[in-house]
XYZ file of C-alpha atoms in Angstrom:
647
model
C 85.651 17.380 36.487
C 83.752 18.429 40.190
C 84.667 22.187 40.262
C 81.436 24.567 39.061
C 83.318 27.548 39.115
C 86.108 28.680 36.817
C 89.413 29.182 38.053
C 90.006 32.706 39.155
C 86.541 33.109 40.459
C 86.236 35.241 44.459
C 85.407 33.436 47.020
C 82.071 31.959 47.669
C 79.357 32.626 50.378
C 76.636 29.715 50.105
C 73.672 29.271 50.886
C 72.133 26.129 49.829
C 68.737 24.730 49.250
C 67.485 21.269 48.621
C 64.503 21.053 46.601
C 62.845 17.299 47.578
C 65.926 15.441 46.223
C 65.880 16.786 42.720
C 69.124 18.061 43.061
C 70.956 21.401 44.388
C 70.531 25.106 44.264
C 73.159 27.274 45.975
C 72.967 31.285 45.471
C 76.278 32.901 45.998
C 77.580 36.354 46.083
C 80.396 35.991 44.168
C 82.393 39.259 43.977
C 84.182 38.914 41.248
C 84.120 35.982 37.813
C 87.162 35.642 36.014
C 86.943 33.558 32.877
C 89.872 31.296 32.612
C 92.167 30.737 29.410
C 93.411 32.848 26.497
C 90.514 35.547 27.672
C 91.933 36.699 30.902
C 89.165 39.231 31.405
C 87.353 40.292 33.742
C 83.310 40.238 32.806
C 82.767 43.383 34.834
C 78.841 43.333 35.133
C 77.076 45.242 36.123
C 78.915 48.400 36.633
C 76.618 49.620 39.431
C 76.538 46.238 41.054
C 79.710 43.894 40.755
C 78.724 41.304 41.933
C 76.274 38.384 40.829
C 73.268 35.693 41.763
C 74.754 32.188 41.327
C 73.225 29.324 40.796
C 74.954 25.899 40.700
C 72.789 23.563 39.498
C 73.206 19.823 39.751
C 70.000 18.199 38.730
C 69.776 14.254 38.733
C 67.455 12.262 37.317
C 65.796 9.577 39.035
C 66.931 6.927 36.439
C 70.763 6.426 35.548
C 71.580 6.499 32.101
C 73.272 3.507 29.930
C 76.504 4.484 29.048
C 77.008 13.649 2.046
C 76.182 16.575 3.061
C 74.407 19.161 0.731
C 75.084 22.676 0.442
C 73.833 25.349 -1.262
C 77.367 25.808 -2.778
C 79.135 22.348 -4.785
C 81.599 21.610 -2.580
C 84.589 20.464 -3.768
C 87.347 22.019 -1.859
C 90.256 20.297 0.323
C 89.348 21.627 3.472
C 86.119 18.650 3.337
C 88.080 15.869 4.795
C 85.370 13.301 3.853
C 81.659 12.458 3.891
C 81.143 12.633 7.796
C 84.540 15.009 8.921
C 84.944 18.643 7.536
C 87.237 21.150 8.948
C 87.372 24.962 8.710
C 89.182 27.535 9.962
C 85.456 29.065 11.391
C 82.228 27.114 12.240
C 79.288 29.414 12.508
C 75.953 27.881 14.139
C 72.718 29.968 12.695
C 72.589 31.548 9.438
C 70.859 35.110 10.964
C 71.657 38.660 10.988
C 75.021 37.250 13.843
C 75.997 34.683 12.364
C 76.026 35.887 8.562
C 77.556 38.883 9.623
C 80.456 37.355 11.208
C 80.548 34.962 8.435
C 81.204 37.233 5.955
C 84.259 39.010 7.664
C 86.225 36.048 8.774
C 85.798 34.721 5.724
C 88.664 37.221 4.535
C 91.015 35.658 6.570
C 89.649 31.809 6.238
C 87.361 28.999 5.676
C 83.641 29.235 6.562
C 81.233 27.162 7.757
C 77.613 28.039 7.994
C 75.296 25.371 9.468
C 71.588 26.294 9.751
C 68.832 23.922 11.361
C 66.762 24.581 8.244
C 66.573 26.633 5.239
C 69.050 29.547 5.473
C 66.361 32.055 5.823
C 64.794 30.160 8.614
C 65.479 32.306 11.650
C 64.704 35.091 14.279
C 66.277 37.835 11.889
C 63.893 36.805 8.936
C 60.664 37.473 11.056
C 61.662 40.962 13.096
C 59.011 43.624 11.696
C 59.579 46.486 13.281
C 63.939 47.172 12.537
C 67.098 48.423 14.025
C 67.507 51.122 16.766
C 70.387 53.498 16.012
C 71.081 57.143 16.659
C 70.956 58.592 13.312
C 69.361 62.183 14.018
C 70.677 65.426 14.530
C 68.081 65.993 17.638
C 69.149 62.453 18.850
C 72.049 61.505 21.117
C 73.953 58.005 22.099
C 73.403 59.362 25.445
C 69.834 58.883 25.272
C 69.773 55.898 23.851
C 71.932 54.695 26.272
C 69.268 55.815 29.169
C 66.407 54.257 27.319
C 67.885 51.125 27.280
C 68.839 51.245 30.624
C 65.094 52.476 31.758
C 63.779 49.378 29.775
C 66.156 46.900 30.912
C 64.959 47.748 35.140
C 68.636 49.184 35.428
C 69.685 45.504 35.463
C 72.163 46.295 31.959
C 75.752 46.549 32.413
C 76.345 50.616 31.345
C 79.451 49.780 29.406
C 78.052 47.636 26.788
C 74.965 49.665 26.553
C 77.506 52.833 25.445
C 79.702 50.083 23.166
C 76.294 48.984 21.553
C 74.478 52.359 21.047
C 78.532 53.951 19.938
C 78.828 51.503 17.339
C 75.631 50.987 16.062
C 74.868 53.968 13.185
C 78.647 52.620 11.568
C 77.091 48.941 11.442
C 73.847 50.344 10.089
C 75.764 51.925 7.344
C 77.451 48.935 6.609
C 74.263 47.406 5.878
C 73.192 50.072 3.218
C 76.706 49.849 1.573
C 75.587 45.775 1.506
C 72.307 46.501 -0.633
C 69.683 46.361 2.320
C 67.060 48.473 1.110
C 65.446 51.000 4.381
C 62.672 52.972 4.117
C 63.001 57.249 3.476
C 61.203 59.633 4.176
C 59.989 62.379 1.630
C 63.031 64.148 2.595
C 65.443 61.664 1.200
C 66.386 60.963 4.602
C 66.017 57.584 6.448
C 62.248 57.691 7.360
C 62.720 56.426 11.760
C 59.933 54.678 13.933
C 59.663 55.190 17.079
C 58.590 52.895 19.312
C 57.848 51.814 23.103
C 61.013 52.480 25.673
C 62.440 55.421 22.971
C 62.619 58.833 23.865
C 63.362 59.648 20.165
C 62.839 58.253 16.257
C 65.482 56.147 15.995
C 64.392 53.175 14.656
C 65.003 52.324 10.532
C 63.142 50.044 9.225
C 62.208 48.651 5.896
C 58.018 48.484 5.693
C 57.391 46.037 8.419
C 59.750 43.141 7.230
C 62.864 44.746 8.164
C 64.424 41.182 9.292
C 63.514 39.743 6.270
C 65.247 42.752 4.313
C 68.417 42.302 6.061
C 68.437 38.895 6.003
C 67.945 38.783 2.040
C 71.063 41.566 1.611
C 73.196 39.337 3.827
C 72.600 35.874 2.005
C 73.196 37.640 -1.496
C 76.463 38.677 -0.072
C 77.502 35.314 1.409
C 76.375 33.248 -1.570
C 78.545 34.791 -3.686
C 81.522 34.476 -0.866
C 84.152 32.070 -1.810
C 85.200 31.383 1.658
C 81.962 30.408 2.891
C 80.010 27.493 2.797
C 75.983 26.663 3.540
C 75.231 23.624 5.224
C 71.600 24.179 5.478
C 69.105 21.331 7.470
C 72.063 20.187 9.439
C 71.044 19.981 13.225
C 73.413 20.756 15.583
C 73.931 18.437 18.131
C 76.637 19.169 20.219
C 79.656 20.846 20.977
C 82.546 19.033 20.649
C 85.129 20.017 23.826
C 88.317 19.072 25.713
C 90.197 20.171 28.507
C 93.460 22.143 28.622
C 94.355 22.015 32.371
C 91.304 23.816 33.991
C 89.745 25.672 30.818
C 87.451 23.746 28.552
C 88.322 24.519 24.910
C 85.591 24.266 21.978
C 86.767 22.346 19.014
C 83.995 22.201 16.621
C 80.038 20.776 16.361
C 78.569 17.346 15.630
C 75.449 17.784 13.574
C 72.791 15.727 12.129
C 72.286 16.068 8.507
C 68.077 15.510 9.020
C 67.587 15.445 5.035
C 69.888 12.162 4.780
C 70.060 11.247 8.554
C 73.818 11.474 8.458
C 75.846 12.444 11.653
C 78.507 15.423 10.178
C 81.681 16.025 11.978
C 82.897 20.080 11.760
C 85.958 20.283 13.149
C 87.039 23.950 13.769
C 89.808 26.740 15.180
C 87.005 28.713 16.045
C 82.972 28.279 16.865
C 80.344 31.316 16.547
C 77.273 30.514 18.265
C 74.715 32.422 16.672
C 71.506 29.608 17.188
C 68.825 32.319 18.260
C 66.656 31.913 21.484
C 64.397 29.273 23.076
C 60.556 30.804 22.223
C 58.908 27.601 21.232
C 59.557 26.091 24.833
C 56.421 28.268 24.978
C 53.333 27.630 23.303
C 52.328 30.608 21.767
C 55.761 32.427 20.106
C 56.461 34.167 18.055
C 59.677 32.389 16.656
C 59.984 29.442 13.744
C 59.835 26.581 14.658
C 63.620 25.968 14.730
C 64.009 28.022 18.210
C 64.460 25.340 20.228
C 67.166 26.659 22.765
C 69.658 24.566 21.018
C 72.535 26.655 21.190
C 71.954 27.623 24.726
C 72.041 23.836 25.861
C 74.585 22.946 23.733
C 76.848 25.483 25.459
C 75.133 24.345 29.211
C 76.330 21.025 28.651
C 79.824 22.218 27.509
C 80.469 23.767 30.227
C 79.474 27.994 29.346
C 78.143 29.926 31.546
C 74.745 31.059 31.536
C 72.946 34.041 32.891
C 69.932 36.028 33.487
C 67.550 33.008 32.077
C 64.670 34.404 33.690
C 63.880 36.969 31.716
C 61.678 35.777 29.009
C 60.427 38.802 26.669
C 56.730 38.027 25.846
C 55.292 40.422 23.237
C 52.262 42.178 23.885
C 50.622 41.869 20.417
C 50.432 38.620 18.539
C 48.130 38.306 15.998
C 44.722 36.556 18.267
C 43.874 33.917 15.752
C 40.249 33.485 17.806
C 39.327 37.625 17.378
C 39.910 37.021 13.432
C 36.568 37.302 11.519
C 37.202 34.208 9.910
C 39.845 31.742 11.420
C 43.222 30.129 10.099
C 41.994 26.632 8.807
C 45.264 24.881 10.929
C 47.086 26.227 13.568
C 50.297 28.593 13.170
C 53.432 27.004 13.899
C 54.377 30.227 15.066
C 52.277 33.385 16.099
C 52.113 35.966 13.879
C 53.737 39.093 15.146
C 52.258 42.746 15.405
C 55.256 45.003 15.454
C 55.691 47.533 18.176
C 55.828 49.992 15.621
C 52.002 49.392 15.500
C 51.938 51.190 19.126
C 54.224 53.348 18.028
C 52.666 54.687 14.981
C 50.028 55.828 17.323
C 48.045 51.961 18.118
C 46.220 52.455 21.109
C 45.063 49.218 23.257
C 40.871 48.452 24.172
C 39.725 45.851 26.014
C 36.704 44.423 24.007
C 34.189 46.906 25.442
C 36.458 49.720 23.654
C 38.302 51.015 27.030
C 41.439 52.047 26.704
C 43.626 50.648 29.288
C 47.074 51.352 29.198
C 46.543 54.562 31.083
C 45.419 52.960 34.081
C 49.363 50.748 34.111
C 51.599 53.596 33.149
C 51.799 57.150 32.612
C 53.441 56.176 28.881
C 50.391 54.266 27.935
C 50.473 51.938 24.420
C 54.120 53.325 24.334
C 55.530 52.064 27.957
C 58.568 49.377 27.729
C 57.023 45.901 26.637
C 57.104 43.953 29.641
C 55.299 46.725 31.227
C 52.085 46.715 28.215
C 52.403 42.660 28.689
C 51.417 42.479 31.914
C 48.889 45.240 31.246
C 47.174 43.291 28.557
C 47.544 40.269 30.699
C 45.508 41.844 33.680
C 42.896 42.799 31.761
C 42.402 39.590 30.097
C 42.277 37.415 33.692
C 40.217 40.063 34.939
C 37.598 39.975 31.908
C 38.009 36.344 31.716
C 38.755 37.339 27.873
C 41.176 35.583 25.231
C 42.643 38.495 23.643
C 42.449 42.288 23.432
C 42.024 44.963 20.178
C 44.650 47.223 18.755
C 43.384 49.999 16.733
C 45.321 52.305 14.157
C 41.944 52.696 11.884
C 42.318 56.422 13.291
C 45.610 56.694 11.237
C 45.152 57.644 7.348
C 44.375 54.331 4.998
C 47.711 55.075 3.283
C 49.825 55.413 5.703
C 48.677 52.154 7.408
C 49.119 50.647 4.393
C 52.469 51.580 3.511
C 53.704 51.218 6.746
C 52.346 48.054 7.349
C 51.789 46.011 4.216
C 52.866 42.815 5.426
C 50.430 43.437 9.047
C 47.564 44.179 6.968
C 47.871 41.458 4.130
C 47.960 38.936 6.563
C 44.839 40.214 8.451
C 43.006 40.950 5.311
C 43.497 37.003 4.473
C 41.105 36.510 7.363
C 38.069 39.084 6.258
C 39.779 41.821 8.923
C 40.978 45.327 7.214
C 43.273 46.786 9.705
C 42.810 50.418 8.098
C 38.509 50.060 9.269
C 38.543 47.431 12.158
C 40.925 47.074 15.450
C 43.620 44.333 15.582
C 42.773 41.120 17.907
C 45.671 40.640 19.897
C 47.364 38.966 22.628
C 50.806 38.028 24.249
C 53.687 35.762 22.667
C 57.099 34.290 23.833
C 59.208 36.651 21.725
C 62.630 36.957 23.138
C 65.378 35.317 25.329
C 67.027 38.077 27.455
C 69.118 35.985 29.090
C 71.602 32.834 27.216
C 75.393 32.433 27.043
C 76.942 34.641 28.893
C 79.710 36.676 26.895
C 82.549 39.560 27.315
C 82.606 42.653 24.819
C 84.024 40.724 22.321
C 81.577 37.775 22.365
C 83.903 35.869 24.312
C 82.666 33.113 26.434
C 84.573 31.258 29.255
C 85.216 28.720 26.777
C 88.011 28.451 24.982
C 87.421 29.068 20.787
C 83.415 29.624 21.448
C 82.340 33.089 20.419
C 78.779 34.032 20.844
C 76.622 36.629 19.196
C 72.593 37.363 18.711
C 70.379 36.133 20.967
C 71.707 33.448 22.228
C 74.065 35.744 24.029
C 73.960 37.648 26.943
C 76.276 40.395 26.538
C 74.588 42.830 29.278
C 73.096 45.093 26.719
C 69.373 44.110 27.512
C 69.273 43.684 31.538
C 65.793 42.866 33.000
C 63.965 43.642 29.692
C 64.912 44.254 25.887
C 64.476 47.435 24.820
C 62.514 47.414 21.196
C 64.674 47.449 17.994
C 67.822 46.824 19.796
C 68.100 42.795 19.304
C 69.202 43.462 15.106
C 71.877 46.150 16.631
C 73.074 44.016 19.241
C 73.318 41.353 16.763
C 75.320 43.389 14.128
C 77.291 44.647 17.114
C 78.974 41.965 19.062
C 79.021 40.224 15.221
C 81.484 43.001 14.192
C 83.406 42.955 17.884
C 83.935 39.010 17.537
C 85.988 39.096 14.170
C 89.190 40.093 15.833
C 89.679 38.150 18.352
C 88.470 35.195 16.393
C 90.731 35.874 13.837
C 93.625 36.015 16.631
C 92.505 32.870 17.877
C 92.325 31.018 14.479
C 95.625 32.178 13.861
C 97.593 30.865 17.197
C 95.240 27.607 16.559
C 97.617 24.405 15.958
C 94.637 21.997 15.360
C 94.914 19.764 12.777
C 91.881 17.324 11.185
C 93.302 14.411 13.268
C 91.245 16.045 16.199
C 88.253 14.252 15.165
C 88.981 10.849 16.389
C 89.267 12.404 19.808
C 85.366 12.006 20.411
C 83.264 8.840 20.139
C 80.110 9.455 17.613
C 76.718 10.192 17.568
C 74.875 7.735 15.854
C 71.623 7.212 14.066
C 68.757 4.825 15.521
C 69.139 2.500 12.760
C 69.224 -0.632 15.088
C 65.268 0.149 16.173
C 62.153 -0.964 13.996
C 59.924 1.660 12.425
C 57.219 0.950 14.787
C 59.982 1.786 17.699
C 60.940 4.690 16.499
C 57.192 5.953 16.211
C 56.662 5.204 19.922
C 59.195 7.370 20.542
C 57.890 10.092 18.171
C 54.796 10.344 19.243
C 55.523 9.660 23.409
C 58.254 12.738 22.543
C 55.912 15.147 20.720
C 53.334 14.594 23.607
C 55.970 15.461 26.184
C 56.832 18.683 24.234
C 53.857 19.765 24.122
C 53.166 18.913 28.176
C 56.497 20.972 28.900
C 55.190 23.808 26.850
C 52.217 24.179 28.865
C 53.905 23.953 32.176
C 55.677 26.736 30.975
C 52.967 29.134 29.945
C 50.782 28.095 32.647
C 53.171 28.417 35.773
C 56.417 30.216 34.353
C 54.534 33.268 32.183
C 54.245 36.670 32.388
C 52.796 36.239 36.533
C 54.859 34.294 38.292
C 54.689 32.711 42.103
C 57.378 30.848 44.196
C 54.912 28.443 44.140
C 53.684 27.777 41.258
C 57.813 27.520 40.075
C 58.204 25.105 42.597
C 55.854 23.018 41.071
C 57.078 23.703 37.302
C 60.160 22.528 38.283
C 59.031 19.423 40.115
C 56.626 18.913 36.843
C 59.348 19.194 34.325
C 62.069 17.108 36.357
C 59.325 14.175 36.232
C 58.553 14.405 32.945
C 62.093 14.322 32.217
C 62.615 11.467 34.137
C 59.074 10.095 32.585
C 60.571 10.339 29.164
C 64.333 9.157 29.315
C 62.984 6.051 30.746
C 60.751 5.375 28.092
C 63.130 5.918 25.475
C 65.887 3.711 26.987
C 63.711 0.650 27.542
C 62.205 0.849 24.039
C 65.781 0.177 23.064
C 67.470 4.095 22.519
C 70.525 5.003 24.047
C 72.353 7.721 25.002
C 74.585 8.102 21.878
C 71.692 8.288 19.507
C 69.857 11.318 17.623
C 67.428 12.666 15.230
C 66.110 15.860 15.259
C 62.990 15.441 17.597
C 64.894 14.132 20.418
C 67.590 15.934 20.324
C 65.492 19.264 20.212
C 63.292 17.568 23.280
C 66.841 17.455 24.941
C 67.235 21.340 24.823
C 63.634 21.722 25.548
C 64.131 20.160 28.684
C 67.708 22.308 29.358
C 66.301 25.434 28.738
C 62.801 24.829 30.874
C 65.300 24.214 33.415
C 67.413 27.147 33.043
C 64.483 29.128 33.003
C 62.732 28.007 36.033
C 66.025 27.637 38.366
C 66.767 31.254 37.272
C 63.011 32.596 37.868
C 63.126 30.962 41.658
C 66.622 32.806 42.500
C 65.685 36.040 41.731
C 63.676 36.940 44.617
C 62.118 40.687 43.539
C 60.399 41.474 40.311
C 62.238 43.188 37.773
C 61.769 43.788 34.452
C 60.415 40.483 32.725
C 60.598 38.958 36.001
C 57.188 39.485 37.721
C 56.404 37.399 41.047
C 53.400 37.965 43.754
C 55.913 36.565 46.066
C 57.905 39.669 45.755
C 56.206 42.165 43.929
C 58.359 45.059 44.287
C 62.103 46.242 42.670
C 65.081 45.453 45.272
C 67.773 48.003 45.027
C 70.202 45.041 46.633
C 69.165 42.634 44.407
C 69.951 44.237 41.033
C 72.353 41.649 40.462
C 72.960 39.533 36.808
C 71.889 35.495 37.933
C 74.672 33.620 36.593
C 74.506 29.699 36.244
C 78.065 28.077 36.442
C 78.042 24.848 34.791
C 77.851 21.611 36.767
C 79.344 17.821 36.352
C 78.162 14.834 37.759
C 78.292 11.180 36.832
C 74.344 10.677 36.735
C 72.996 14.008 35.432
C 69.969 13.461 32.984
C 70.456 13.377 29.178
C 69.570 16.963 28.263
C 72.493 18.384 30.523
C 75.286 16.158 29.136
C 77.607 15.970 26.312
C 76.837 12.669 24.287
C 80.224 11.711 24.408
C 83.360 11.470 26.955
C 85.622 14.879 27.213
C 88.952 14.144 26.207
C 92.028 15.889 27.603
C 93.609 18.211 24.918
């Protein structure tokens, strides 16, 4: 397969650049993408500006490549085939808010699969603090929620989704409550809602500062006691398994490594949800688990989805500063530890460590200005100061009200001699969110065939240049809801049967390699992660430069290059996994995806900030779209492990 564009795409006008023979980057303005298949819709983003930034990308490597599962239900049921090949009528990839959600409506109308990298609660959803954004006041209007968004996303947000998302939301939040998730009130009786940076009104509801956590719990309860649905929890999933139908590419089902018995598991499905989450830990400091590898973003890269708006990588203002605590954490985090926006909100304000309040001197909004916009204000001051971190302060605020607003904030602090109701808040910036991912219609359609995307591995068009706070749970819970139906339509028209899985060859296990091997290539791997990670936060961060992404990219192909190598002459080949090197494969995808993105967008906007070109363009408010890629010799992170077959 040569063609990088999907059938019904406009025409093309190229230009091309050739970055020192690490492959091709062509920007197009395309004026119209069609995705191909049962969809036949038009993704009509953005409505102000129709057409899009393209980037094919067709990066080689320098070296050519050699050619019982346990649940937290008994399973017992026909639909498990055998040990290594299950098939349901849905597999759903990530066990938060999206993909439990979905879960537990398709389930009416079919077998469920939910496979999670680690325990179920082990995601995005269970660590959001501050809650969901919906219009739920009298004085409020979806109107202006629908311009807030907008604001905060740099106008880059396609207008119809926006008015789908902030429509539908209150009726999903409701939902919630008539699940058992438990919000906050106020002494009214009524909902008690935050308000935080970007919002014009209180709109957000929340529960304390663990909201994610709260909805997460109310969600699990519900699909534990699901018949339909099944938990495959610490199964890893590898990749997508796909054929072709004529031009379209249709999505069969996952393989996934079981990483508690090192089994390769077979899901054959109708229909795939991805709901993985987003790619903060190819950052050093995030503030997502450690399972947010990117996974599901790669996964659908290498099958063949297409991806869009990459570059904009939300960092939070205010992670907890480990080095301002009084007394520090006796081992590092494995994940920063987030200071909700609501903080800001509440009435935070921001000092530098003389106690000078800076936010004034950014933005007329101050602490409450969108969060790429406090970001780079915090990240100013710190290169100018030659500082490590800056101080939030809310000790103004009554003792109780801190403390009931923010238990969870101020019993972590208080572990480490700091009471946030007397002393400021050390804080700093954090990979938080992926604006960009898998690019999907108002239905979480994708361009492939059967895959259905929701959370943050999307990118629906709600959040344009930058997120707007609280509105990652509603667009969640949103496109969730909007996927049933046509999943359900798709399931129904399906004609697969179980003998689908000998279409593909297997992943395998490195079994064949000696212990000491397969240490070599643990440690080698974990020292390449952590090289990419810096790259990352040193040259594609909150400042960026042509320059200085020119070089990431060169840095990150090598290493690449540097690694494969190493693996395959210490015996590993390209059918093998484990969980390490599977996640350094997505690593690498998304770095890419990142950086190839970042270079084509040649303004700043939003989360996008470059010295190069420091100011908005009204003719470049354009979506960057990535159309997948094939080529014989492309390096192991952007390939399938096995062959397509032909449906």
């Amino acid at each position: 397969m040569t063609t990088c564009v999907p059938a019904g795409s406009g025409n093309l006008h190229c230009r091309v650049r050739d970055f020192k023979g690490q492959g091709c980057r062509k920007a197009s303005w395309v004026s119209s993408v069609t995705f191909s298949g049962s969809i036949h819709k038009e993704l009509s983003w953005s409505a102000g500006a129709p057409k899009f930034l393209q980037i094919q990308r067709c990066n080689f490597s320098q070296y050519p490549i050699n050619e019982n599962s346990k649940s937290l239900r008994t399973v017992t049921v026909s639909s498990l085939r055998d040990d290594s090949t299950k098939s349901f009528d849905f597999a759903v990839i990530g066990s938060g808010v999206a993909g439990l959600r979905y879960a537990l409506e398709v389930a009416k109308h079919g077998s469920v699969a939910v496979i999670t990298k680690a325990e179920p609660h082990e995601s995005n959803t269970n660590y959001a603090q501050g809650g969901v954004s919906a219009v739920l006041c009298p004085s409020d209007s979806v109107e202006s929620h629908v311009q807030d968004t907008i604001v905060a996303g740099a106008y880059l947000c396609d207008e119809e989704t926006v008015r789908v998302v902030c429509t539908e939301g209150p009726e999903r939040i409701r939902e919630l409550i008539a699940m058992g998730a438990s919000f906050d009130h106020g002494e009214d009786g009524n909902l008690h809602l935050a308000r935080e940076g970007g919002h014009s009104h209180h709109r957000i509801v929340h529960a304390a500062d663990m909201t994610g956590r709260e909805i997460e719990r109310a969600l699990l309860e519900a699909v534990l006691k699901d018949p339909n649905i099944f938990m495959f929890e610490h199964h890893l999933a590898i990749d997508l398994l796909t054929c072709q139908d004529g031009s379209d590419t249709v999505c069969l089902g996952v393989d996934t490594l079981n990483t508690e018995t090192q089994e390769v598991i077979r899901f054959i499905s109708k229909v795939t949800l991805l709901a993985s989450g987003g790619a903060g830990q190819i950052y050093p400091t995030t503030t997502n688990p450690p399972v947010a590898t990117g996974d599901g973003i790669a996964m659908a890269h290498r099958a063949q989805a297409v991806i869009s708006n990459m570059e904009f990588v939300q960092f939070h203002p205010t992670a907890l500063a480990d080095e301002g605590l009084p007394a520090k954490p006796t081992k590092a985090r494995e994940n920063a530890f987030l200071i909700t926006e609501a903080v800001r909100g509440d009435g935070g304000i921001l000092y530098n460590l003389d106690m000078e309040r800076f936010m004034p001197l950014y933005d007329e909004r101050a602490e409450l200005a969108p969060r790429d916009v406090v970001a780079r204000g915090i990240d100013d001051q710190l290169k100018k100061r030659n500082e490590k971190y800056v101080l939030l302060d809310i000790s103004h605020k009554p003792r109780e009200k801190i403390l009931s607003h923010f238990p969870n904030i101020a019993a972590e602090c208080l572990k480490y001699g700091l009471d946030i109701t007397r002393q400021p808040i050390p804080v700093v910036p954090a990979a938080h969110y992926m604006c960009g991912g898998v690019r999907a219609g108002l239905q979480g359609e994708t361009n492939v065939r059967g895959l259905y995307v929701a959370g943050e591995v999307a990118c629906t068009g709600l959040h344009g240049a930058n997120r707007l706070a609280s509105n990652s749970l509603l667009e969640a819970l949103v496109f969730a809801r909007r996927a049933v139906q046509p999943s359900i339509d798709h399931m129904k028209s399906s004609s697969l049967d179980s003998s689908a899985s000998n279409w593909w060859s297997r992943p395998v296990v490195p079994v064949s390699l000696e212990s000491n091997v397969i240490n070599k290539i643990l440690t080698m791997t974990r020292e390449i992660r952590k090289e990419v990670q810096s790259i990352m936060w040193k040259y594609v961060g909150i400042v960026r430069s042509t320059t200085r992404l020119e070089a990431a990219e060169q840095k990150i192909c090598d290493l690449e290059a540097k690694w494969e190598e190493y693996l395959f002459q210490l015996g590993w080949e390209p059918a093998m996994v484990g969980l390490e090197a599977c996640e350094m494969r997505n690593f690498f995808c998304c770095a890419k995806l990142v950086v190839s993105s970042a270079l084509a967008r040649h303004e700043s906007r939003g989360l996008h900030y470059t010295i190069d070109f420091p100011h908005l363009e009204e003719s470049k408010r354009l979506p960057t779209v990535i159309f997948p890629c094939s080529s014989v010799r492309t390096s192991w992170s952007s390939r399938q492990l096995h062959k397509q077959p032909i449906c």
